[in-house]
Amino acid sequence: KTLTIGGYDSAWLADLVGSYIFELAEDRFQLLKYLGLYRDDGNVIFNEVRSTNYICDWLTNFQSKVNEIVGDDSIQFTMDIWKPGSESCTLVPGKVKVVGTDAFPYLDSQMMFDGENNLCFECYSKPGYQTKYLSMTSTHTAANKRSIPRGVSIRLAGLTTRTKENEQKSLSTLYP
């Protein structure tokens, strides 16, 4: 309760608690192709297309296991179900939503399907977001300040699915 939101210690603790819960609930993840966790945001991809009811039941079952592990209901999981082409709606208020958009943002990336139905990723920022890494008047060395654009470029490249169409394009062209 005394850790700063966004601080290193709180991020470390969030990752530790999440990883602990996921390890103890690993039997709930047998039908998943992918399970990712970043602080208090998780991402699951099922092995095959599942109905909305199935996914809601899965979340209820998973939440029951979490409550058992924690000993109460103090940690609550919510879910956005990505169904491109569907109408976006709330299924369970404060708990489950359907997102029908063509692309689905998750943290700094956005998932979408290409023309061949392959899952692809690109960088994503919330509308109006301004990237600020470091004040030029800070006491960091000039070498630190000069290294930031390269580090950001490497990170952006890692978040982007490379395709024939974008392979020869620079990141500044892909993300102006």
mmCIF file of N, CA, C and O in Angstrom, residues 77-139:
data_model
loop_
_atom_site.group_PDB
_atom_site.id
_atom_site.type_symbol
_atom_site.label_atom_id
_atom_site.label_comp_id
_atom_site.label_asym_id
_atom_site.label_seq_id
_atom_site.Cartn_x
_atom_site.Cartn_y
_atom_site.Cartn_z
ATOM 1 N N PHE A 77 -9.839 -9.784 -12.149
ATOM 2 C CA PHE A 77 -9.451 -9.761 -13.551
ATOM 3 C C PHE A 77 -10.645 -9.344 -14.404
ATOM 4 O O PHE A 77 -11.775 -9.733 -14.131
ATOM 5 N N THR A 78 -10.370 -8.542 -15.413
ATOM 6 C CA THR A 78 -11.378 -8.144 -16.387
ATOM 7 C C THR A 78 -10.889 -8.610 -17.754
ATOM 8 O O THR A 78 -9.738 -9.017 -17.901
ATOM 9 N N MET A 79 -11.770 -8.548 -18.741
ATOM 10 C CA MET A 79 -11.364 -9.042 -20.051
ATOM 11 C C MET A 79 -12.029 -8.247 -21.172
ATOM 12 O O MET A 79 -13.207 -7.933 -21.095
ATOM 13 N N ASP A 80 -11.221 -7.929 -22.176
ATOM 14 C CA ASP A 80 -11.722 -7.415 -23.436
ATOM 15 C C ASP A 80 -11.555 -8.547 -24.441
ATOM 16 O O ASP A 80 -10.450 -9.067 -24.617
ATOM 17 N N ILE A 81 -12.637 -8.925 -25.081
ATOM 18 C CA ILE A 81 -12.603 -9.994 -26.085
ATOM 19 C C ILE A 81 -12.548 -9.334 -27.453
ATOM 20 O O ILE A 81 -13.445 -8.581 -27.831
ATOM 21 N N TRP A 82 -11.493 -9.622 -28.185
ATOM 22 C CA TRP A 82 -11.329 -9.012 -29.499
ATOM 23 C C TRP A 82 -11.999 -9.875 -30.556
ATOM 24 O O TRP A 82 -11.625 -11.025 -30.763
ATOM 25 N N LYS A 83 -13.032 -9.311 -31.179
ATOM 26 C CA LYS A 83 -13.765 -10.000 -32.239
ATOM 27 C C LYS A 83 -13.917 -9.046 -33.418
ATOM 28 O O LYS A 83 -14.930 -8.347 -33.531
ATOM 29 N N PRO A 84 -12.876 -8.970 -34.291
ATOM 30 C CA PRO A 84 -12.943 -8.040 -35.418
ATOM 31 C C PRO A 84 -14.214 -8.238 -36.235
ATOM 32 O O PRO A 84 -14.626 -9.361 -36.497
ATOM 33 N N GLY A 85 -14.840 -7.133 -36.596
ATOM 34 C CA GLY A 85 -16.053 -7.192 -37.398
ATOM 35 C C GLY A 85 -17.324 -7.306 -36.589
ATOM 36 O O GLY A 85 -18.423 -7.187 -37.120
ATOM 37 N N SER A 86 -17.211 -7.538 -35.289
ATOM 38 C CA SER A 86 -18.385 -7.608 -34.418
ATOM 39 C C SER A 86 -18.705 -6.216 -33.888
ATOM 40 O O SER A 86 -17.894 -5.303 -33.979
ATOM 41 N N GLU A 87 -19.870 -6.088 -33.314
ATOM 42 C CA GLU A 87 -20.232 -4.823 -32.682
ATOM 43 C C GLU A 87 -19.619 -4.773 -31.288
ATOM 44 O O GLU A 87 -19.743 -5.728 -30.507
ATOM 45 N N SER A 88 -18.940 -3.697 -30.963
ATOM 46 C CA SER A 88 -18.364 -3.526 -29.629
ATOM 47 C C SER A 88 -19.490 -3.354 -28.620
ATOM 48 O O SER A 88 -20.457 -2.642 -28.889
ATOM 49 N N CYS A 89 -19.370 -4.026 -27.479
ATOM 50 C CA CYS A 89 -20.408 -3.932 -26.455
ATOM 51 C C CYS A 89 -19.860 -4.406 -25.114
ATOM 52 O O CYS A 89 -18.804 -5.022 -25.041
ATOM 53 N N THR A 90 -20.592 -4.114 -24.070
ATOM 54 C CA THR A 90 -20.272 -4.598 -22.736
ATOM 55 C C THR A 90 -21.141 -5.812 -22.461
ATOM 56 O O THR A 90 -22.360 -5.758 -22.605
ATOM 57 N N LEU A 91 -20.511 -6.921 -22.089
ATOM 58 C CA LEU A 91 -21.255 -8.140 -21.758
ATOM 59 C C LEU A 91 -21.563 -8.218 -20.269
ATOM 60 O O LEU A 91 -22.668 -8.547 -19.874
ATOM 61 N N VAL A 92 -20.550 -7.939 -19.455
ATOM 62 C CA VAL A 92 -20.704 -7.933 -18.009
ATOM 63 C C VAL A 92 -20.115 -6.605 -17.525
ATOM 64 O O VAL A 92 -18.904 -6.406 -17.622
ATOM 65 N N PRO A 93 -20.952 -5.680 -17.044
ATOM 66 C CA PRO A 93 -20.450 -4.354 -16.654
ATOM 67 C C PRO A 93 -19.257 -4.446 -15.699
ATOM 68 O O PRO A 93 -19.286 -5.168 -14.712
ATOM 69 N N GLY A 94 -18.210 -3.703 -16.048
ATOM 70 C CA GLY A 94 -17.009 -3.670 -15.228
ATOM 71 C C GLY A 94 -16.165 -4.933 -15.293
ATOM 72 O O GLY A 94 -15.159 -5.052 -14.598
ATOM 73 N N LYS A 95 -16.552 -5.881 -16.151
ATOM 74 C CA LYS A 95 -15.857 -7.165 -16.174
ATOM 75 C C LYS A 95 -15.477 -7.632 -17.580
ATOM 76 O O LYS A 95 -14.334 -7.956 -17.834
ATOM 77 N N VAL A 96 -16.436 -7.677 -18.510
ATOM 78 C CA VAL A 96 -16.181 -8.240 -19.840
ATOM 79 C C VAL A 96 -16.773 -7.339 -20.924
ATOM 80 O O VAL A 96 -17.945 -6.986 -20.866
ATOM 81 N N LYS A 97 -15.921 -6.987 -21.901
ATOM 82 C CA LYS A 97 -16.354 -6.210 -23.066
ATOM 83 C C LYS A 97 -15.952 -6.952 -24.331
ATOM 84 O O LYS A 97 -14.967 -7.693 -24.337
ATOM 85 N N VAL A 98 -16.719 -6.734 -25.391
ATOM 86 C CA VAL A 98 -16.340 -7.197 -26.719
ATOM 87 C C VAL A 98 -15.847 -5.979 -27.483
ATOM 88 O O VAL A 98 -16.494 -4.929 -27.474
ATOM 89 N N VAL A 99 -14.697 -6.120 -28.127
ATOM 90 C CA VAL A 99 -14.118 -5.046 -28.924
ATOM 91 C C VAL A 99 -14.155 -5.512 -30.374
ATOM 92 O O VAL A 99 -13.494 -6.488 -30.729
ATOM 93 N N GLY A 100 -14.934 -4.832 -31.208
ATOM 94 C CA GLY A 100 -15.138 -5.271 -32.580
ATOM 95 C C GLY A 100 -14.287 -4.572 -33.618
ATOM 96 O O GLY A 100 -14.506 -4.747 -34.803
ATOM 97 N N THR A 101 -13.326 -3.781 -33.190
ATOM 98 C CA THR A 101 -12.480 -3.034 -34.128
ATOM 99 C C THR A 101 -11.555 -3.956 -34.913
ATOM 100 O O THR A 101 -11.289 -5.086 -34.496
ATOM 101 N N ASP A 102 -11.029 -3.454 -36.043
ATOM 102 C CA ASP A 102 -10.124 -4.239 -36.878
ATOM 103 C C ASP A 102 -8.765 -4.452 -36.217
ATOM 104 O O ASP A 102 -8.065 -5.409 -36.523
ATOM 105 N N ALA A 103 -8.387 -3.540 -35.339
ATOM 106 C CA ALA A 103 -7.118 -3.653 -34.625
ATOM 107 C C ALA A 103 -7.395 -3.582 -33.127
ATOM 108 O O ALA A 103 -8.374 -2.988 -32.692
ATOM 109 N N PHE A 104 -6.514 -4.202 -32.342
ATOM 110 C CA PHE A 104 -6.723 -4.293 -30.902
ATOM 111 C C PHE A 104 -5.465 -3.832 -30.170
ATOM 112 O O PHE A 104 -4.420 -4.487 -30.248
ATOM 113 N N PRO A 105 -5.531 -2.688 -29.478
ATOM 114 C CA PRO A 105 -4.343 -2.209 -28.778
ATOM 115 C C PRO A 105 -4.078 -2.992 -27.487
ATOM 116 O O PRO A 105 -5.002 -3.367 -26.773
ATOM 117 N N TYR A 106 -2.810 -3.252 -27.247
ATOM 118 C CA TYR A 106 -2.368 -3.875 -25.994
ATOM 119 C C TYR A 106 -1.026 -3.236 -25.633
ATOM 120 O O TYR A 106 -0.026 -3.423 -26.335
ATOM 121 N N LEU A 107 -1.041 -2.430 -24.582
ATOM 122 C CA LEU A 107 0.131 -1.684 -24.139
ATOM 123 C C LEU A 107 0.629 -0.800 -25.273
ATOM 124 O O LEU A 107 -0.118 0.004 -25.794
ATOM 125 N N ASP A 108 1.882 -0.948 -25.695
ATOM 126 C CA ASP A 108 2.459 -0.102 -26.736
ATOM 127 C C ASP A 108 2.367 -0.727 -28.123
ATOM 128 O O ASP A 108 2.967 -0.240 -29.067
ATOM 129 N N SER A 109 1.641 -1.827 -28.234
ATOM 130 C CA SER A 109 1.498 -2.460 -29.539
ATOM 131 C C SER A 109 0.021 -2.604 -29.886
ATOM 132 O O SER A 109 -0.849 -2.391 -29.055
ATOM 133 N N GLN A 110 -0.213 -2.944 -31.128
ATOM 134 C CA GLN A 110 -1.572 -3.122 -31.608
ATOM 135 C C GLN A 110 -1.589 -4.373 -32.483
ATOM 136 O O GLN A 110 -0.728 -4.544 -33.336
ATOM 137 N N MET A 111 -2.548 -5.257 -32.218
ATOM 138 C CA MET A 111 -2.670 -6.485 -32.986
ATOM 139 C C MET A 111 -3.697 -6.299 -34.094
ATOM 140 O O MET A 111 -4.686 -5.598 -33.901
ATOM 141 N N MET A 112 -3.443 -6.938 -35.234
ATOM 142 C CA MET A 112 -4.401 -6.939 -36.323
ATOM 143 C C MET A 112 -4.089 -8.145 -37.209
ATOM 144 O O MET A 112 -3.051 -8.782 -37.039
ATOM 145 N N PHE A 113 -4.999 -8.456 -38.121
ATOM 146 C CA PHE A 113 -4.762 -9.529 -39.071
ATOM 147 C C PHE A 113 -4.420 -8.909 -40.412
ATOM 148 O O PHE A 113 -5.031 -7.926 -40.825
ATOM 149 N N ASP A 114 -3.443 -9.509 -41.104
ATOM 150 C CA ASP A 114 -3.110 -9.020 -42.441
ATOM 151 C C ASP A 114 -4.045 -9.653 -43.462
ATOM 152 O O ASP A 114 -4.972 -10.382 -43.108
ATOM 153 N N GLY A 115 -3.818 -9.393 -44.745
ATOM 154 C CA GLY A 115 -4.674 -9.898 -45.804
ATOM 155 C C GLY A 115 -4.700 -11.412 -45.917
ATOM 156 O O GLY A 115 -5.615 -11.983 -46.500
ATOM 157 N N GLU A 116 -3.701 -12.085 -45.339
ATOM 158 C CA GLU A 116 -3.633 -13.544 -45.381
ATOM 159 C C GLU A 116 -4.058 -14.164 -44.054
ATOM 160 O O GLU A 116 -3.784 -15.316 -43.784
ATOM 161 N N ASN A 117 -4.688 -13.354 -43.200
ATOM 162 C CA ASN A 117 -5.203 -13.777 -41.902
ATOM 163 C C ASN A 117 -4.108 -14.163 -40.902
ATOM 164 O O ASN A 117 -4.329 -14.983 -40.009
ATOM 165 N N ASN A 118 -2.918 -13.571 -41.054
ATOM 166 C CA ASN A 118 -1.838 -13.760 -40.094
ATOM 167 C C ASN A 118 -1.930 -12.676 -39.035
ATOM 168 O O ASN A 118 -2.188 -11.508 -39.365
ATOM 169 N N LEU A 119 -1.697 -13.029 -37.778
ATOM 170 C CA LEU A 119 -1.701 -12.046 -36.703
ATOM 171 C C LEU A 119 -0.429 -11.219 -36.796
ATOM 172 O O LEU A 119 0.673 -11.758 -36.875
ATOM 173 N N CYS A 120 -0.587 -9.896 -36.818
ATOM 174 C CA CYS A 120 0.542 -8.976 -36.945
ATOM 175 C C CYS A 120 0.488 -7.939 -35.831
ATOM 176 O O CYS A 120 -0.556 -7.732 -35.212
ATOM 177 N N PHE A 121 1.604 -7.279 -35.610
ATOM 178 C CA PHE A 121 1.712 -6.271 -34.560
ATOM 179 C C PHE A 121 2.344 -5.011 -35.112
ATOM 180 O O PHE A 121 3.211 -5.056 -35.978
ATOM 181 N N GLU A 122 1.896 -3.871 -34.589
ATOM 182 C CA GLU A 122 2.539 -2.597 -34.875
ATOM 183 C C GLU A 122 2.517 -1.766 -33.600
ATOM 184 O O GLU A 122 1.847 -2.113 -32.632
ATOM 185 N N CYS A 123 3.245 -0.678 -33.606
ATOM 186 C CA CYS A 123 3.294 0.181 -32.427
ATOM 187 C C CYS A 123 1.979 0.924 -32.265
ATOM 188 O O CYS A 123 1.281 1.207 -33.220
ATOM 189 N N TYR A 124 1.652 1.249 -31.027
ATOM 190 C CA TYR A 124 0.400 1.928 -30.721
ATOM 191 C C TYR A 124 0.622 2.931 -29.599
ATOM 192 O O TYR A 124 1.318 2.649 -28.624
ATOM 193 N N SER A 125 0.020 4.090 -29.747
ATOM 194 C CA SER A 125 -0.021 5.093 -28.681
ATOM 195 C C SER A 125 -1.448 5.594 -28.577
ATOM 196 O O SER A 125 -2.137 5.732 -29.587
ATOM 197 N N LYS A 126 -1.889 5.865 -27.384
ATOM 198 C CA LYS A 126 -3.230 6.413 -27.194
ATOM 199 C C LYS A 126 -3.321 7.774 -27.870
ATOM 200 O O LYS A 126 -2.326 8.498 -27.930
ATOM 201 N N PRO A 127 -4.498 8.143 -28.379
ATOM 202 C CA PRO A 127 -4.648 9.456 -29.018
ATOM 203 C C PRO A 127 -4.206 10.579 -28.076
ATOM 204 O O PRO A 127 -4.544 10.583 -26.895
ATOM 205 N N GLY A 128 -3.422 11.502 -28.605
ATOM 206 C CA GLY A 128 -2.950 12.637 -27.816
ATOM 207 C C GLY A 128 -1.725 12.348 -26.953
ATOM 208 O O GLY A 128 -1.202 13.234 -26.297
ATOM 209 N N TYR A 129 -1.252 11.097 -26.958
ATOM 210 C CA TYR A 129 -0.095 10.735 -26.135
ATOM 211 C C TYR A 129 1.154 11.432 -26.657
ATOM 212 O O TYR A 129 1.383 11.497 -27.859
ATOM 213 N N GLN A 130 1.963 11.980 -25.752
ATOM 214 C CA GLN A 130 3.223 12.600 -26.119
ATOM 215 C C GLN A 130 4.350 11.827 -25.459
ATOM 216 O O GLN A 130 4.356 11.646 -24.241
ATOM 217 N N THR A 131 5.280 11.377 -26.266
ATOM 218 C CA THR A 131 6.411 10.625 -25.747
ATOM 219 C C THR A 131 7.432 11.587 -25.172
ATOM 220 O O THR A 131 7.886 12.500 -25.855
ATOM 221 N N LYS A 132 7.762 11.387 -23.918
ATOM 222 C CA LYS A 132 8.788 12.199 -23.264
ATOM 223 C C LYS A 132 9.688 11.246 -22.498
ATOM 224 O O LYS A 132 9.256 10.597 -21.548
ATOM 225 N N TYR A 133 10.919 11.148 -22.928
ATOM 226 C CA TYR A 133 11.850 10.219 -22.309
ATOM 227 C C TYR A 133 12.744 10.885 -21.283
ATOM 228 O O TYR A 133 13.011 10.334 -20.242
ATOM 229 N N LEU A 134 13.208 12.076 -21.619
ATOM 230 C CA LEU A 134 14.205 12.702 -20.765
ATOM 231 C C LEU A 134 14.297 14.186 -21.109
ATOM 232 O O LEU A 134 14.327 14.553 -22.280
ATOM 233 N N SER A 135 14.337 15.010 -20.110
ATOM 234 C CA SER A 135 14.522 16.434 -20.344
ATOM 235 C C SER A 135 15.968 16.681 -20.777
ATOM 236 O O SER A 135 16.909 16.140 -20.185
ATOM 237 N N MET A 136 16.130 17.475 -21.811
ATOM 238 C CA MET A 136 17.489 17.778 -22.287
ATOM 239 C C MET A 136 18.281 18.566 -21.250
ATOM 240 O O MET A 136 19.488 18.638 -21.331
ATOM 241 N N THR A 137 17.603 19.147 -20.264
ATOM 242 C CA THR A 137 18.314 19.884 -19.224
ATOM 243 C C THR A 137 18.649 19.004 -18.023
ATOM 244 O O THR A 137 19.151 19.494 -17.020
ATOM 245 N N SER A 138 18.375 17.701 -18.143
ATOM 246 C CA SER A 138 18.669 16.804 -17.019
ATOM 247 C C SER A 138 20.177 16.656 -16.832
ATOM 248 O O SER A 138 20.974 17.070 -17.678
ATOM 249 N N THR A 139 20.553 16.050 -15.745
ATOM 250 C CA THR A 139 21.976 15.865 -15.441
ATOM 251 C C THR A 139 22.555 14.597 -16.071
ATOM 252 O O THR A 139 23.701 14.270 -15.818
#
